[in-house]
Coordinates of C-alpha atoms in Angstrom, one line a residue:
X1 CA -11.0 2.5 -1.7
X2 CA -11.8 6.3 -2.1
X3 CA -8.6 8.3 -0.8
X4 CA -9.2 9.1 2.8
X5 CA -6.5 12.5 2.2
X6 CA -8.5 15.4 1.5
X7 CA -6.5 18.0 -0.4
X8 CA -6.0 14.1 -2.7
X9 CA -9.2 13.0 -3.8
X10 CA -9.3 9.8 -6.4
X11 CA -8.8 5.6 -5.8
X12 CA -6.3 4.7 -3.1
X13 CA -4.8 1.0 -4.3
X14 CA -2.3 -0.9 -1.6
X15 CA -1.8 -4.4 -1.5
X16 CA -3.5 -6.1 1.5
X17 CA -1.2 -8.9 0.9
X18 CA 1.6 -7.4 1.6
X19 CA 4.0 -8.1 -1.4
X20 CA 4.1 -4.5 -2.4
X21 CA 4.7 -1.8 0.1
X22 CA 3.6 0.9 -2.5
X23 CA 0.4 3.2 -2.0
X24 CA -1.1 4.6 -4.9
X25 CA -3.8 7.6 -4.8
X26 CA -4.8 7.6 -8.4
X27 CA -6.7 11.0 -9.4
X28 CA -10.0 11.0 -10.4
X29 CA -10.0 11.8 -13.9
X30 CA -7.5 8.6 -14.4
X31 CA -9.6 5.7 -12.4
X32 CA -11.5 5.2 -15.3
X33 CA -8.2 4.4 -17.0
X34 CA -7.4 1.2 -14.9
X35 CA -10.5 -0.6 -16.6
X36 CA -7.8 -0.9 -19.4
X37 CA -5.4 -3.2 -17.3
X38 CA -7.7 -6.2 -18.2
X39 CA -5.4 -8.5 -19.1
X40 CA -7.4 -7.8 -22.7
X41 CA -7.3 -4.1 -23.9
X42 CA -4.1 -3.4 -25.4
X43 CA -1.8 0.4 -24.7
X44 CA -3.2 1.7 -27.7
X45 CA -6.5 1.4 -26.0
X46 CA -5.5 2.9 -23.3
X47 CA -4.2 5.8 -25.3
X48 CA -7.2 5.9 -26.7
X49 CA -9.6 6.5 -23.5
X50 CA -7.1 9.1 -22.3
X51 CA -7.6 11.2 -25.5
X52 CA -11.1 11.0 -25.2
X53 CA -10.6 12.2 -21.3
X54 CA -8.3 15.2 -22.1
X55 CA -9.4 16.3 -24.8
X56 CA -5.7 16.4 -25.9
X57 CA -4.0 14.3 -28.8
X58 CA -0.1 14.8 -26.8
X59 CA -1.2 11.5 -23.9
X60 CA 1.9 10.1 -24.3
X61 CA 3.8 11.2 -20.9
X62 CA 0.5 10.7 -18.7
X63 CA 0.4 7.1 -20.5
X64 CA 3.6 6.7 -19.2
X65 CA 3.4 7.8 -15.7
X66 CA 0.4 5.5 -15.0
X67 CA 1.7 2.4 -16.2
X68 CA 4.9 3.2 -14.8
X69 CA 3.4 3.7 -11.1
X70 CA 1.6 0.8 -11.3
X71 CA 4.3 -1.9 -12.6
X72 CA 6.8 -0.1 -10.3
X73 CA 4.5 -0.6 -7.3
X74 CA 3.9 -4.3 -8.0
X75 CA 0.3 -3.2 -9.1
X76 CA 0.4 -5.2 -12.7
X77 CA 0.2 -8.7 -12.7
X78 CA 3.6 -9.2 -15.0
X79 CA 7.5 -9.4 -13.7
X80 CA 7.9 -6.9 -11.2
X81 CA 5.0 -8.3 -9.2
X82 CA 5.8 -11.8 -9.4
X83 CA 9.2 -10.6 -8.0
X84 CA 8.0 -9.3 -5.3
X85 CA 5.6 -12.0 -4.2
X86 CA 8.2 -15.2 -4.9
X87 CA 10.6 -12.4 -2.2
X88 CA 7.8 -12.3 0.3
X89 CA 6.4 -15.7 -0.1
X90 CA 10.0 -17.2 0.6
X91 CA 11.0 -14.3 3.1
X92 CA 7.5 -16.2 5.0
X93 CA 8.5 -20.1 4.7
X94 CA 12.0 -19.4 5.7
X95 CA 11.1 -17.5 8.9
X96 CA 11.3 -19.0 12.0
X97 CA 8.3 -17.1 13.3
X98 CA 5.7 -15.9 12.5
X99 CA 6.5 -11.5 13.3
X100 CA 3.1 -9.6 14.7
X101 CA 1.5 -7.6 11.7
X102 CA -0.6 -5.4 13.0
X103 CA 1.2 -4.5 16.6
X104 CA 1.6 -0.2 16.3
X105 CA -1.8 0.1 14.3
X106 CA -4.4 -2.6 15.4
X107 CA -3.2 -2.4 19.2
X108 CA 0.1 -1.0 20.5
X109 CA 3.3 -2.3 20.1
X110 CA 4.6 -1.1 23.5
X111 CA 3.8 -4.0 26.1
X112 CA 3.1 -1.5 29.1
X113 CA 0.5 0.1 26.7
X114 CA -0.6 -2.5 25.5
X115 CA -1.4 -3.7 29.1
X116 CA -2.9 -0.5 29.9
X117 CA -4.7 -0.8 26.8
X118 CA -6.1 -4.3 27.1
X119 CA -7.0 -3.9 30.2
X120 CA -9.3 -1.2 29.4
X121 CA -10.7 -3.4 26.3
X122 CA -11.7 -6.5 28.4
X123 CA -12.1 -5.3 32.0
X124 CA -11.8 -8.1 34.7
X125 CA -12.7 -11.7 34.1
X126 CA -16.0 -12.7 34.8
X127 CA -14.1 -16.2 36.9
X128 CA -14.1 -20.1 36.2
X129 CA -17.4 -20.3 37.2
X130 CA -18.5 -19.0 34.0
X131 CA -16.2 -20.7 32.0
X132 CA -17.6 -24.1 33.3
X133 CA -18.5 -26.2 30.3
X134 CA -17.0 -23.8 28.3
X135 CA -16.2 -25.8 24.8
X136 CA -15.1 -22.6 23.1
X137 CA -16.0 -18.8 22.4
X138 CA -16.5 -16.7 18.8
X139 CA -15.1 -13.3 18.9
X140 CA -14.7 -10.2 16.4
X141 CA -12.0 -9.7 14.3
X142 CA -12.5 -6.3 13.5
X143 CA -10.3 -3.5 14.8
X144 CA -9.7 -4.1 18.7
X145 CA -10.9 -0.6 19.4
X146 CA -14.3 -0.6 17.5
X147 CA -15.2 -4.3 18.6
X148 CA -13.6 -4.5 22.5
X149 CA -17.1 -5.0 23.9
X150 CA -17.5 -8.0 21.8
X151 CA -14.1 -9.0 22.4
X152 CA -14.6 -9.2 26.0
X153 CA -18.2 -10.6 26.5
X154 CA -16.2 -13.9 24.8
X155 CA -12.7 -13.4 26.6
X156 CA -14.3 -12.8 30.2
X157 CA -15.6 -16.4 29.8
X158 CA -12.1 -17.8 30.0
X159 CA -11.4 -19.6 33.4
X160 CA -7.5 -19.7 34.5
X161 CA -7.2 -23.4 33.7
X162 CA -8.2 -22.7 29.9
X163 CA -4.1 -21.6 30.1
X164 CA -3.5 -25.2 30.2
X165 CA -5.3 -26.0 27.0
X166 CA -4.6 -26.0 23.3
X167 CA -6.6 -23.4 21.5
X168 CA -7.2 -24.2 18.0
X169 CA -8.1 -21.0 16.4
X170 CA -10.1 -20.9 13.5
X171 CA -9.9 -17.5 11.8
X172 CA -11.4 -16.0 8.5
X173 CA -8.7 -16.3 5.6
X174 CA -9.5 -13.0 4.0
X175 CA -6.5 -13.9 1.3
X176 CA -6.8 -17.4 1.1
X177 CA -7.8 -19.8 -1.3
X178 CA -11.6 -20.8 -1.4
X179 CA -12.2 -24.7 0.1
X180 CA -8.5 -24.5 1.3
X181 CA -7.4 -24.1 5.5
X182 CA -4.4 -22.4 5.7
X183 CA -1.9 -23.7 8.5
X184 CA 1.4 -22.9 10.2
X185 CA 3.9 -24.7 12.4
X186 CA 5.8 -20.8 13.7
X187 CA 5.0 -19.4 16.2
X188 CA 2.9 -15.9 16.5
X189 CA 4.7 -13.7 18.2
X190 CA 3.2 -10.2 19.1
X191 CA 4.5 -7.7 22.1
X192 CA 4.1 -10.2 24.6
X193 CA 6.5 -12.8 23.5
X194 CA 5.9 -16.0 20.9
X195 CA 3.1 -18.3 21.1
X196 CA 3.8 -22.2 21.2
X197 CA 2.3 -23.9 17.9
X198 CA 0.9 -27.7 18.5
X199 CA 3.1 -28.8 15.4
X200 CA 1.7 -32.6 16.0
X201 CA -2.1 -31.5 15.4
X202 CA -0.9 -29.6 12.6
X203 CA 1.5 -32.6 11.4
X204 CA -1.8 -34.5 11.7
X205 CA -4.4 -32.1 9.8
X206 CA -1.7 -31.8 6.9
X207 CA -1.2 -36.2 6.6
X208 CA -4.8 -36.5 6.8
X209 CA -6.2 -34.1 4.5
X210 CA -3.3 -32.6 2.5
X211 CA -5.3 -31.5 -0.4
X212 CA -7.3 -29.3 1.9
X213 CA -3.9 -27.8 3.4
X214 CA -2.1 -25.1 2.4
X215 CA 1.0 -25.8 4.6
X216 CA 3.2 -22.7 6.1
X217 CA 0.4 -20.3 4.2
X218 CA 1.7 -17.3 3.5
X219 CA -1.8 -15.7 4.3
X220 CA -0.6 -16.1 7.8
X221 CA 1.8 -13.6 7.1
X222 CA -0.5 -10.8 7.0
X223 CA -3.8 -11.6 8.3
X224 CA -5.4 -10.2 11.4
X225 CA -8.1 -13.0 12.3
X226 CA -5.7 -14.9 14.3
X227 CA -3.2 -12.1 15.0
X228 CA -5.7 -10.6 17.3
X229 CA -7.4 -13.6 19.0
X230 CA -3.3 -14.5 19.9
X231 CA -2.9 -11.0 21.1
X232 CA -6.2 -10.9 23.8
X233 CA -4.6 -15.1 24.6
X234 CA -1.6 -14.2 25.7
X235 CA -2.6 -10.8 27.5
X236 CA -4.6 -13.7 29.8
X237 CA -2.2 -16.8 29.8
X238 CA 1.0 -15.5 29.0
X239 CA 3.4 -15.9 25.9
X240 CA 3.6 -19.1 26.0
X241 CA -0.3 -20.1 25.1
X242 CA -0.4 -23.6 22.5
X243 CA -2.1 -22.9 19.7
X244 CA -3.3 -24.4 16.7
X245 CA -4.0 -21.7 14.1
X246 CA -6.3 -22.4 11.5
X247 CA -7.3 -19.7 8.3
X248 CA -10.3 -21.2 6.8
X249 CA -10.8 -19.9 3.4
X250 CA -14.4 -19.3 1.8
X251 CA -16.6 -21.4 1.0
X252 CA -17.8 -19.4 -2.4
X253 CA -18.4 -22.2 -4.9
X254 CA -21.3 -23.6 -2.3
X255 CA -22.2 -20.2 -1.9
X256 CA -22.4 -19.2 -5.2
X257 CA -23.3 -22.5 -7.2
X258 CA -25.2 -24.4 -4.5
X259 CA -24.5 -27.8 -2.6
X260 CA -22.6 -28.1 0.5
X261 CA -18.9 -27.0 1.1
X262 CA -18.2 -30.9 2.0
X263 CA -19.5 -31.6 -1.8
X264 CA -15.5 -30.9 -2.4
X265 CA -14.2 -34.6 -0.7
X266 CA -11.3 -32.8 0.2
X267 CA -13.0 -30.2 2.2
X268 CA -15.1 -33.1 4.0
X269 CA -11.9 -35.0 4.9
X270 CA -10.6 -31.9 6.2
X271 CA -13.9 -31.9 8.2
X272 CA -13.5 -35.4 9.1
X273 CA -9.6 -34.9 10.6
X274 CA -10.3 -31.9 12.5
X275 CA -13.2 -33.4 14.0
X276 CA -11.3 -36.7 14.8
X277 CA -8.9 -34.4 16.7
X278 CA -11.8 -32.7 18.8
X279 CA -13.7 -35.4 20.2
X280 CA -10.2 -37.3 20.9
X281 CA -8.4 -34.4 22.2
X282 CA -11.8 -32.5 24.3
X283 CA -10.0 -32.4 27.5
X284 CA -7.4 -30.4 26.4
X285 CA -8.9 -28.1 23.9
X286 CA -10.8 -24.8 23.9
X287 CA -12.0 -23.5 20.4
X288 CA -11.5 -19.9 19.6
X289 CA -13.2 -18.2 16.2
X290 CA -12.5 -15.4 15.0
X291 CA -15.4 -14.0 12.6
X292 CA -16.7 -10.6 11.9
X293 CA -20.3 -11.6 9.9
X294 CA -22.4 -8.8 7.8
X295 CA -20.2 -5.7 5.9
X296 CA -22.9 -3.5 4.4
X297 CA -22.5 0.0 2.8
X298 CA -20.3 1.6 0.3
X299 CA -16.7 0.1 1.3
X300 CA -18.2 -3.0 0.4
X301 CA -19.3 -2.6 -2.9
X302 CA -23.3 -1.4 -2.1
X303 CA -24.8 1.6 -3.6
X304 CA -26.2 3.1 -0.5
X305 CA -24.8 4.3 3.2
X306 CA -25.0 2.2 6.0
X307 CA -25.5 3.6 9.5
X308 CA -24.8 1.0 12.4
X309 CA -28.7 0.1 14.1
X310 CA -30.7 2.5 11.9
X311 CA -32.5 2.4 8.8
X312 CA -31.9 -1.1 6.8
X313 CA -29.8 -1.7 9.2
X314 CA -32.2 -2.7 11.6
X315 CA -33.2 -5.4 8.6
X316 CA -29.7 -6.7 8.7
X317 CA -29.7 -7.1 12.6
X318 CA -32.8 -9.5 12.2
X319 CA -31.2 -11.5 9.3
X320 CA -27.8 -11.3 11.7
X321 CA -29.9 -12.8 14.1
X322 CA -31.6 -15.6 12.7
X323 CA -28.1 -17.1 11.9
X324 CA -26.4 -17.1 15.2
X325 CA -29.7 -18.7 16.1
X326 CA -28.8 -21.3 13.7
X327 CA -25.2 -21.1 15.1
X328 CA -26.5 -21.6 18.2
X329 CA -28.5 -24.9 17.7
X330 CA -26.0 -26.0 16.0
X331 CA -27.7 -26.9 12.6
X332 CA -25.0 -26.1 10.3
X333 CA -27.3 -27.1 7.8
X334 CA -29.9 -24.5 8.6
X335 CA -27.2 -21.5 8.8
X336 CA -25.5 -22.7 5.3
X337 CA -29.1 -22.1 3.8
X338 CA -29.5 -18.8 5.4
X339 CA -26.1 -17.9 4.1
X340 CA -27.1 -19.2 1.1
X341 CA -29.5 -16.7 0.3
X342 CA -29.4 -14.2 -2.3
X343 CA -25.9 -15.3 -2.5
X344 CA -24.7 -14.1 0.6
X345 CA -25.8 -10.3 0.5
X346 CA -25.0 -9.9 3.9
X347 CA -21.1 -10.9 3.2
X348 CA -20.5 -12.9 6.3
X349 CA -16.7 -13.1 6.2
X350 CA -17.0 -15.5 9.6
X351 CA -19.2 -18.1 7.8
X352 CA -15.9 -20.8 6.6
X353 CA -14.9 -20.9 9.7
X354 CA -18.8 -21.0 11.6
X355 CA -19.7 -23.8 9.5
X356 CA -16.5 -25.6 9.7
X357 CA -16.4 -25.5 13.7
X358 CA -20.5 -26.5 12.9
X359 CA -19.2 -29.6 11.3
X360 CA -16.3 -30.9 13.1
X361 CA -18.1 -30.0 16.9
X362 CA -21.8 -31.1 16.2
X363 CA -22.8 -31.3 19.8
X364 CA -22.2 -27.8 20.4
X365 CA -24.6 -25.4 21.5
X366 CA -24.1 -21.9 21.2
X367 CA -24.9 -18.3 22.9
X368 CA -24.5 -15.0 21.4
X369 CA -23.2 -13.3 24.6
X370 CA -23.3 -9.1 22.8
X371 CA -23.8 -8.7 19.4
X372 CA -22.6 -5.3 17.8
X373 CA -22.6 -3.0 14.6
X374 CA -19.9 -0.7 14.3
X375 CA -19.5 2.2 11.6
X376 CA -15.9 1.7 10.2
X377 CA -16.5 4.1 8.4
X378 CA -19.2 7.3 7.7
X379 CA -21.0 5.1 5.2
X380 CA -20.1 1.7 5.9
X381 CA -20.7 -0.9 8.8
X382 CA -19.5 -4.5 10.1
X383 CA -21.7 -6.7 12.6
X384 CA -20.3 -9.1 14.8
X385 CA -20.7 -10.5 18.6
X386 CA -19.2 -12.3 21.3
X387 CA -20.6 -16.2 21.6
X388 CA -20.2 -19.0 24.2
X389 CA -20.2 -22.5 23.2
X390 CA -20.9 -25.7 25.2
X391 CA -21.6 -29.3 24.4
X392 CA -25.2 -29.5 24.1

């Protein structure tokens, strides 16, 4: 993304994965250069390019600095990186939990502020009456701070007795595999303590659909979809909430080349399994997604700035619109074809795990409780809501 330091303008490059620690701030007169690491073009290309920048035959040492900041920082995909990744990726499977990621940035790592802090995000709960019916809710999974009012239309809809449940959490796998779900059997464990996993469901989900699996995903790791829906959980229930935590990666080949993500058998069994599970185990289940839907404006890839509920904005709130009413029928085929469109211009990121909850919980009926558009930056935006879901 463009470097947010101001006295260091140029390309900021990290690794949302995690394996590399490294941030880069390459200057502007050099991002040009990375179109060279292509797998394709060879050094002397790259030579070549930087010549033709400078001006200046004697390249040699700025050759050298580049490619050696970004094999050092894990940035080429060659020895160093696949160190690094093999170190984390193993560092993951052999932990016995799973360590909060985002506690000290997202929300704050000390549990008395935190308290303080929560407590200010979702006020006091609404009561059990609301929460009679209640199959499940949607919430954001953007940053706490920019989407609390979202967060706690949904969360406020949580009776007491939903403490006794198992919430199987369906979250958007930002780093995942496309047509795979991501599971884990650790526990989450954020400033409140360590969640409980249900390691029969996930037992199950892996024996019945294991080529839809990807078992202990490291993905987990570092993703924030569930992170934060664990977080708000336990700051109503306690440490000890069961969970079944579910990264649903995208469903891009449908998107992109048509059909229906079930088109992929193993994707349908997956369906099939999880949906088993919910009408067997209703009693004791409450659904939680966590979705963001429409990222519009420069930081995602568009040519023009975005400002939240203004300008074509407004256009994106009535497309928003017309799929949570899908959502909220739930005709899961009707939202796939709206997301469908134009290839998914509005990049949803909460659609794999919309559609999948669509799939495996047919009779649910839905209710879009606040919706929201948030500038995360001056020329970018995110959409999202709080929804209520009951059987229909």
């Amino acid at each position: 993304m463009p470097s947010p330091v101001e006295d260091r303008p140029g390309l900021l490059i990290r690794d949302s994965r995690r394996y590399s620690d490294s941030v880069l701030i390459v200057p502007p007169g050099l991002v040009e250069c990375l179109a060279c690491f292509d797998g394709e073009q060879t050094q002397l290309d790259l030579r070549a390019l930087l010549v033709e920048i400078t001006g200046d035959l004697q390249v040699g040492a700025v050759e050298d600095q580049l490619i050696g900041a970004l094999r050092e920082s894990g940035f080429l995909e060659e020895e160093t990186f696949f160190r690094m990744r093999e170190a984390r990726e193993k560092a993951f499977a052999e932990a016995p939990v799973r360590e909060a990621a985002h506690a000290g940035s997202a929300y704050p790592e000390n549990q008395e502020e935190l308290r303080q802090t929560v407590d200010e995000w979702l006020g006091k709960p609404a009561g059990a009456v609301a929460a009679n019916g209640l199959l499940g809710i949607a919430a954001p999974h953007v940053s706490p701070q920019g989407g609390y009012e979202s967060y706690r239309a949904a969360y406020r809809l949580l009776g007491p007795d939903a403490g006794e449940r198992t919430f199987v959490i369906l979250g958007t796998s930002h780093y995942g595999a496309a047509d795979k779900f991501g599971l884990t059997s650790k526990p989450y464990v954020t400033p409140w303590g360590a969640s409980e996993p249900d390691t029969k469901l996930v037992e199950e989900l892996t024996r019945l659909a294991p080529g839809a699996v990807s078992t202990e995903d490291y993905c987990h790791a570092v993703e924030h979809s569930i992170e934060f829906q664990i977080m708000f959980l336990q700051s109503l229930f306690g440490p000890k909430v069961r969970t079944l935590p579910i990264l649903c990666g995208s469903f891009a080949r449908s998107i992109y080349l048509g059909g229906k993500p079930e088109d992929n058998e193993d994707v349908k069994r997956f369906f099939g399994a999880l949906g088993d599970i919910g009408a067997r185990e209703s009693k004791r289940l409450t659904w939680v997604l966590g979705i963001d839907m429409a990222h519009m404006g420069r930081r995602y890839g568009d040519s023009f700035d975005a400002i939240a509920d203004e300008g074509g904005m407004l256009e994106t709130g009535i497309r928003d619109r017309e799929r949570m009413d899908r959502v909220a029928a739930g005709d899961a085929t009707g939202f796939w074809e709206l997301v469908q469109q134009n290839r998914d211009d509005l990049k949803w990121c909460g659609s794999a795990p919309l559609y999948t909850f669509l799939k495996t919980m047919p009779r649910a009926r839905g209710k879009v409780e606040r919706y929201e558009q948030w500038n995360i930056d001056a020329q970018s935006v995110v959409s999202f809501a709080g929804m209520s879901f009951r059987a229909g």
